[in-house]
Amino acid sequence: MLSFQEKLERYADLLVRIGVNLQAGGKLQLNTPLEAAPLARLIVRKAYEAGARAVSVRYDDPQLTRILFETAPEEALEYAPEWQVQETLHKISDGYAFLSIAGNDPDLLSGLDGERIARRSKALAQANRPVAEHMGSFAVNWSIGAMPVPSWARKVFPDLSEEEAIARLWDAIFTVTRADRPDPVGAWRAHTEALAHRREYLNQRRYEALHFRGPGTDLTVGLANPHVWVGGAWPAQNGIPGVPNLPTDEVFTAPHRERVNGTVRATKPLSVRGTLIDGIEVRFQDGQVVEARANSGEATLHSLLDTDEGARRLGEVALVAASAPVARTGLLFYNTLFDENAASHIALGHAYAFNVEGGQGAMGAAGANDSLIHVDWMIGSAEVDVDGVTADGARESVMRGGEWTF
Amino acid sequence: MLSFQEKLERYADLLVRIGVNLQAGGKLQLNTPLEAAPLARLIVRKAYEAGARAVSVRYDDPQLTRILFETAPEEALEYAPEWQVQETLHKISDGYAFLSIAGNDPDLLSGLDGERIARRSKALAQANRPVAEHMGSFAVNWSIGAMPVPSWARKVFPDLSEEEAIARLWDAIFTVTRADRPDPVGAWRAHTEALAHRREYLNQRRYEALHFRGPGTDLTVGLANPHVWVGGAWPAQNGIPGVPNLPTDEVFTAPHRERVNGTVRATKPLSVRGTLIDGIEVRFQDGQVVEARANSGEATLHSLLDTDEGARRLGEVALVAASAPVARTGLLFYNTLFDENAASHIALGHAYAFNVEGGQGAMGAAGANDSLIHVDWMIGSAEVDVDGVTADGARESVMRGGEWTF
């Protein structure tokens, strides 16, 4: 039986060795919330032990974001300093790997002015666009982990004490990231090989579309042409394979921006911009969201859709077995890093260049979508079937009752 | 009787309005240790309330410095990324004001390899040189405040519980920074006027040297020619007056790098690079330290002196009344921001451009010193007299028994 500290160290080790796969002499940029300092320090130690030449840590204080919205003058909301983007671009060209720790209060921005939040989000996304393009091309290795901060743990386990909630959330994270296994690195190698099998099968099938069928859902998602399925571990442009998310149980590709039709009902709530959007139902026509409603958080949903023209179209379709480890926990994590690995999902907004054959320059011709946003939401469950539709209109089973059929 | 929270808010307000004197539409860079987050958040709020257009906060985690020295490969010690300096230079040219919060564990680096620390300190100082020159020219407003983190408070009050120690250290900080006064901003205006009177008197006298006499001390400090005394509030190059340290009770100028002779005994221990140097005794000849000893921390003292040629010469001489508020607390703060305002002091290392008439370009000809380091140590007390020596060799009283005589 491993102690908590042993599991935490294994988790830090996984993020460094499997997530960004840091090489001796490599450089690491770690972005982390203040409250994740204990994990951040372990990661820094593991990075130096792996022979890192430079480790740079940026601590983010989510409270400052709240203070900004509460007190800053209007002009401050749209001020996104150029040098921040320049620094990151500089680090990308300098070969840094990027590791981020998720772990914010899901209710951080509740009660604040949604228009101010939308304006700020858009300004930052615009400024950050060159960075997002490099990351979306997997120009350098990047990965995301998580640390249960108290506010987040209380949200996931509202009936437990803070201490118990944090312990339970850690347990769940260790389980779904395999940090509690006897040989976590070996377990990850086996897992990414299994995902590679799914990925390669789908790449070989070259479907024109996927068709999702389930309660409230009858959705055809046309795929970019030529598209590329990715998932698990794959090489960044520098040739070093890495795993962009821990956990990860998805294989995913880029939809065609104009070939999505039908209706879809979300199977889990979506936590975004500090707000919970529950009961999403959307109708697509020729790739575009033409109707959208939600039981709660509908204003935030509409604000997302109004970001730009591409925000009403899809940038990702991902397949996840309903029996994936995150799903088996039975938890809603209120955090996309986890929740998107509990169910098949789609994302409103921009597509990733690595999901299109030919990369960034080929995206437009392939029909891949562009937008300032990329917001995943869950549409899969044990009640949802997925078919692949071939170029000649034939249908092949991909998932039945939420499970892979190949 | 003000509550703790009221005093804390007044302190944050003083740092923003008196320290960096942030203007509406201005921009602020705040550098702060993680543990000072509660003060940092108040400062950000005050800055936005003052109409700041941008507030950027960099949280520093001192533990990461310790981890670096414990685990990083040798090459990481000398790696000082260019882009960090570029970012700061960019912000300087963009008109940012810079506010730093001091509050580290004085024993942070105890027990670590002094050579590794010296190598890293030097590499960072070299990389940061262009920034230091701008700051030393008061190109933009900058200031320093402090927050009692537990390790620091326990060091100052080793016999108290952590909670009591923190409360006592806050009390001391509020007292010496006037945050507990009914009208702190008004009190600061009066105080900086009093310092301006000292500064202007000394500038008008144009002494060739100062002579310090006391137990173990018989030291003649020749002054740069032409030198400038500064202290209290004075305008940055942008014309906006600010106060670079809170508290501040010193008026100071640049010594002549070749005209310091005699012996001097430190009147307080010096906390530097995570080590306490106690009982410093030094002999100067023609500006240079030719003998140096200490009762404890002597290796660190020698390592400092060996940084570069200028590290053995003086870059600052400062006069502080022995009855100044910090001295009256009777505390050793283990932090230069406070301790240097308890006693007259000198600094090994580089001089500031604002202490020489004509600024940066005139420093060499005026005899101002250059080095990668700048380390203040206390040589004044109620037993120390200071004379001004005029160009024709006449002596005038400046301080008797540690108190001003004009």
Short mmCIF file of N, CA and C in Angstrom, two decimals, chain A residues 303-385:
data_model
loop_
_atom_site.label_atom_id
_atom_site.label_comp_id
_atom_site.label_asym_id
_atom_site.label_seq_id
_atom_site.Cartn_x
_atom_site.Cartn_y
_atom_site.Cartn_z
N SER A 303 -23.27 33.44 -24.51
CA SER A 303 -22.10 34.32 -24.57
C SER A 303 -20.93 33.61 -25.25
N LEU A 304 -20.74 32.32 -24.95
CA LEU A 304 -19.70 31.54 -25.62
C LEU A 304 -19.95 31.49 -27.13
N LEU A 305 -21.20 31.18 -27.49
CA LEU A 305 -21.56 31.02 -28.90
C LEU A 305 -21.38 32.33 -29.67
N ASP A 306 -21.50 33.46 -28.95
CA ASP A 306 -21.41 34.77 -29.61
C ASP A 306 -19.98 35.28 -29.70
N THR A 307 -18.99 34.51 -29.23
CA THR A 307 -17.61 35.00 -29.23
C THR A 307 -17.18 35.41 -30.63
N ASP A 308 -17.39 34.53 -31.58
CA ASP A 308 -17.06 34.85 -32.98
C ASP A 308 -17.80 33.86 -33.86
N GLU A 309 -17.64 33.97 -35.18
CA GLU A 309 -18.40 33.13 -36.10
C GLU A 309 -18.09 31.65 -35.86
N GLY A 310 -16.82 31.35 -35.60
CA GLY A 310 -16.40 29.94 -35.43
C GLY A 310 -16.85 29.32 -34.13
N ALA A 311 -17.31 30.14 -33.18
CA ALA A 311 -17.73 29.61 -31.88
C ALA A 311 -19.00 28.79 -31.99
N ARG A 312 -19.75 28.93 -33.09
CA ARG A 312 -20.98 28.16 -33.31
C ARG A 312 -20.73 26.87 -34.09
N ARG A 313 -19.45 26.57 -34.34
CA ARG A 313 -19.13 25.37 -35.13
C ARG A 313 -18.18 24.48 -34.32
N LEU A 314 -18.02 23.25 -34.78
CA LEU A 314 -17.24 22.28 -34.01
C LEU A 314 -15.77 22.26 -34.43
N GLY A 315 -14.90 22.10 -33.41
CA GLY A 315 -13.46 21.99 -33.65
C GLY A 315 -12.89 20.66 -33.21
N GLU A 316 -13.71 19.82 -32.61
CA GLU A 316 -13.22 18.52 -32.14
C GLU A 316 -14.38 17.57 -31.97
N VAL A 317 -14.14 16.31 -32.31
CA VAL A 317 -15.05 15.24 -31.93
C VAL A 317 -14.17 14.14 -31.34
N ALA A 318 -14.54 13.66 -30.17
CA ALA A 318 -13.69 12.72 -29.43
C ALA A 318 -14.51 11.52 -28.98
N LEU A 319 -13.91 10.35 -29.10
CA LEU A 319 -14.57 9.12 -28.67
C LEU A 319 -13.91 8.58 -27.40
N VAL A 320 -14.74 8.31 -26.40
CA VAL A 320 -14.28 7.79 -25.10
C VAL A 320 -15.24 6.69 -24.69
N ALA A 321 -14.70 5.56 -24.28
CA ALA A 321 -15.57 4.47 -23.84
C ALA A 321 -16.31 4.86 -22.57
N ALA A 322 -17.56 4.46 -22.47
CA ALA A 322 -18.36 4.78 -21.28
C ALA A 322 -17.82 4.07 -20.04
N SER A 323 -16.94 3.08 -20.26
CA SER A 323 -16.34 2.37 -19.12
C SER A 323 -14.94 2.88 -18.80
N ALA A 324 -14.55 4.04 -19.36
CA ALA A 324 -13.21 4.59 -19.10
C ALA A 324 -13.04 4.87 -17.61
N PRO A 325 -11.79 4.87 -17.12
CA PRO A 325 -11.56 5.02 -15.67
C PRO A 325 -12.27 6.23 -15.05
N VAL A 326 -12.29 7.36 -15.72
CA VAL A 326 -12.95 8.53 -15.14
C VAL A 326 -14.44 8.25 -14.99
N ALA A 327 -15.03 7.62 -16.01
CA ALA A 327 -16.47 7.31 -15.93
C ALA A 327 -16.73 6.35 -14.77
N ARG A 328 -15.83 5.40 -14.59
CA ARG A 328 -16.04 4.40 -13.53
C ARG A 328 -16.00 5.02 -12.13
N THR A 329 -15.36 6.17 -11.97
CA THR A 329 -15.38 6.82 -10.65
C THR A 329 -16.77 7.30 -10.30
N GLY A 330 -17.62 7.50 -11.33
CA GLY A 330 -18.97 7.99 -11.08
C GLY A 330 -19.02 9.45 -10.67
N LEU A 331 -17.89 10.14 -10.75
CA LEU A 331 -17.83 11.52 -10.27
C LEU A 331 -18.01 12.52 -11.41
N LEU A 332 -18.60 13.65 -11.08
CA LEU A 332 -18.49 14.81 -11.95
C LEU A 332 -17.37 15.67 -11.36
N PHE A 333 -16.32 15.88 -12.16
CA PHE A 333 -15.14 16.58 -11.63
C PHE A 333 -15.25 18.10 -11.75
N TYR A 334 -16.21 18.58 -12.51
CA TYR A 334 -16.31 20.03 -12.77
C TYR A 334 -15.03 20.57 -13.38
N ASN A 335 -14.35 19.73 -14.15
CA ASN A 335 -13.08 20.13 -14.74
C ASN A 335 -12.91 19.30 -16.02
N THR A 336 -12.72 20.00 -17.13
CA THR A 336 -12.70 19.34 -18.43
C THR A 336 -11.62 18.27 -18.54
N LEU A 337 -10.48 18.52 -17.90
CA LEU A 337 -9.38 17.56 -17.97
C LEU A 337 -9.85 16.16 -17.60
N PHE A 338 -10.74 16.09 -16.62
CA PHE A 338 -11.26 14.79 -16.19
C PHE A 338 -12.56 14.45 -16.92
N ASP A 339 -13.51 15.39 -16.89
CA ASP A 339 -14.85 15.07 -17.38
C ASP A 339 -14.84 14.68 -18.85
N GLU A 340 -13.93 15.26 -19.63
CA GLU A 340 -13.93 14.92 -21.06
C GLU A 340 -13.43 13.49 -21.28
N ASN A 341 -12.82 12.89 -20.25
CA ASN A 341 -12.37 11.51 -20.38
C ASN A 341 -13.34 10.51 -19.79
N ALA A 342 -14.56 11.01 -19.49
CA ALA A 342 -15.61 10.13 -18.99
C ALA A 342 -16.62 9.82 -20.07
N ALA A 343 -16.55 10.51 -21.21
CA ALA A 343 -17.60 10.34 -22.22
C ALA A 343 -17.13 10.91 -23.55
N SER A 344 -17.66 10.34 -24.62
CA SER A 344 -17.43 10.94 -25.93
C SER A 344 -17.88 12.39 -25.88
N HIS A 345 -17.23 13.26 -26.63
CA HIS A 345 -17.57 14.68 -26.55
C HIS A 345 -17.29 15.40 -27.86
N ILE A 346 -17.83 16.60 -27.93
CA ILE A 346 -17.53 17.50 -29.04
C ILE A 346 -17.07 18.82 -28.44
N ALA A 347 -16.37 19.63 -29.25
CA ALA A 347 -15.93 20.93 -28.75
C ALA A 347 -16.37 22.01 -29.72
N LEU A 348 -16.98 23.05 -29.19
CA LEU A 348 -17.25 24.26 -29.95
C LEU A 348 -15.94 25.01 -30.11
N GLY A 349 -15.69 25.54 -31.31
CA GLY A 349 -14.53 26.42 -31.48
C GLY A 349 -13.47 25.84 -32.38
N HIS A 350 -12.24 26.26 -32.13
CA HIS A 350 -11.17 25.97 -33.09
C HIS A 350 -10.76 24.50 -33.06
N ALA A 351 -10.32 24.05 -34.22
CA ALA A 351 -9.74 22.71 -34.37
C ALA A 351 -8.24 22.80 -34.12
N TYR A 352 -7.62 21.64 -33.87
CA TYR A 352 -6.18 21.55 -33.70
C TYR A 352 -5.52 21.18 -35.02
N ALA A 353 -4.38 21.84 -35.29
CA ALA A 353 -3.67 21.60 -36.55
C ALA A 353 -3.23 20.14 -36.65
N PHE A 354 -2.94 19.52 -35.50
CA PHE A 354 -2.47 18.13 -35.60
C PHE A 354 -3.60 17.16 -35.96
N ASN A 355 -4.83 17.65 -36.02
CA ASN A 355 -5.96 16.81 -36.43
C ASN A 355 -6.24 16.89 -37.92
N VAL A 356 -5.37 17.60 -38.65
CA VAL A 356 -5.55 17.73 -40.10
C VAL A 356 -4.26 17.30 -40.78
N GLU A 357 -4.38 16.49 -41.81
CA GLU A 357 -3.19 16.09 -42.55
C GLU A 357 -2.61 17.33 -43.23
N GLY A 358 -1.33 17.58 -43.01
CA GLY A 358 -0.73 18.79 -43.59
C GLY A 358 -0.61 19.92 -42.60
N GLY A 359 -1.28 19.80 -41.44
CA GLY A 359 -1.10 20.77 -40.36
C GLY A 359 -1.74 22.12 -40.63
N GLN A 360 -1.21 23.14 -39.95
CA GLN A 360 -1.79 24.48 -39.92
C GLN A 360 -2.21 25.00 -41.31
N GLY A 361 -1.32 24.87 -42.29
CA GLY A 361 -1.59 25.44 -43.60
C GLY A 361 -2.72 24.74 -44.35
N ALA A 362 -3.03 23.52 -43.94
CA ALA A 362 -4.02 22.74 -44.68
C ALA A 362 -5.40 22.79 -44.04
N MET A 363 -5.53 23.54 -42.93
CA MET A 363 -6.77 23.46 -42.16
C MET A 363 -7.98 24.01 -42.91
N GLY A 364 -7.81 25.16 -43.55
CA GLY A 364 -8.94 25.77 -44.24
C GLY A 364 -9.49 24.86 -45.33
N ALA A 365 -8.62 24.34 -46.17
CA ALA A 365 -9.04 23.49 -47.29
C ALA A 365 -9.69 22.20 -46.80
N ALA A 366 -9.25 21.72 -45.64
CA ALA A 366 -9.80 20.47 -45.10
C ALA A 366 -11.14 20.70 -44.41
N GLY A 367 -11.52 21.96 -44.24
CA GLY A 367 -12.78 22.27 -43.58
C GLY A 367 -12.69 22.31 -42.06
N ALA A 368 -11.47 22.40 -41.51
CA ALA A 368 -11.32 22.48 -40.06
C ALA A 368 -11.71 23.88 -39.58
N ASN A 369 -12.30 23.96 -38.43
CA ASN A 369 -12.88 25.20 -37.94
C ASN A 369 -11.84 26.08 -37.25
N ASP A 370 -12.13 27.39 -37.21
CA ASP A 370 -11.26 28.35 -36.53
C ASP A 370 -12.11 29.23 -35.63
N SER A 371 -11.57 29.54 -34.44
CA SER A 371 -12.31 30.36 -33.49
C SER A 371 -11.35 30.75 -32.36
N LEU A 372 -11.75 31.72 -31.54
CA LEU A 372 -10.94 32.05 -30.36
C LEU A 372 -11.19 31.06 -29.23
N ILE A 373 -12.31 30.32 -29.27
CA ILE A 373 -12.62 29.43 -28.15
C ILE A 373 -12.40 27.97 -28.54
N HIS A 374 -12.33 27.14 -27.53
CA HIS A 374 -12.36 25.69 -27.71
C HIS A 374 -12.95 25.13 -26.41
N VAL A 375 -14.23 24.76 -26.46
CA VAL A 375 -14.93 24.33 -25.24
C VAL A 375 -15.54 22.94 -25.47
N ASP A 376 -15.01 21.96 -24.71
CA ASP A 376 -15.49 20.58 -24.84
C ASP A 376 -16.76 20.37 -24.03
N TRP A 377 -17.69 19.59 -24.57
CA TRP A 377 -18.82 19.15 -23.74
C TRP A 377 -19.25 17.75 -24.11
N MET A 378 -19.70 17.07 -23.10
CA MET A 378 -19.88 15.62 -23.14
C MET A 378 -21.22 15.23 -23.75
N ILE A 379 -21.16 14.32 -24.74
CA ILE A 379 -22.39 13.87 -25.39
C ILE A 379 -22.50 12.34 -25.40
N GLY A 380 -21.51 11.67 -24.83
CA GLY A 380 -21.52 10.20 -24.83
C GLY A 380 -22.02 9.64 -23.51
N SER A 381 -22.48 8.41 -23.55
CA SER A 381 -22.89 7.68 -22.34
C SER A 381 -23.11 6.23 -22.74
N ALA A 382 -23.48 5.40 -21.77
CA ALA A 382 -23.74 4.00 -22.06
C ALA A 382 -25.01 3.83 -22.89
N GLU A 383 -25.74 4.93 -23.11
CA GLU A 383 -26.95 4.85 -23.94
C GLU A 383 -26.72 5.38 -25.35
N VAL A 384 -25.50 5.73 -25.67
CA VAL A 384 -25.23 6.35 -26.97
C VAL A 384 -24.46 5.38 -27.87
N ASP A 385 -24.95 5.25 -29.11
CA ASP A 385 -24.27 4.45 -30.14
C ASP A 385 -23.58 5.39 -31.13
#
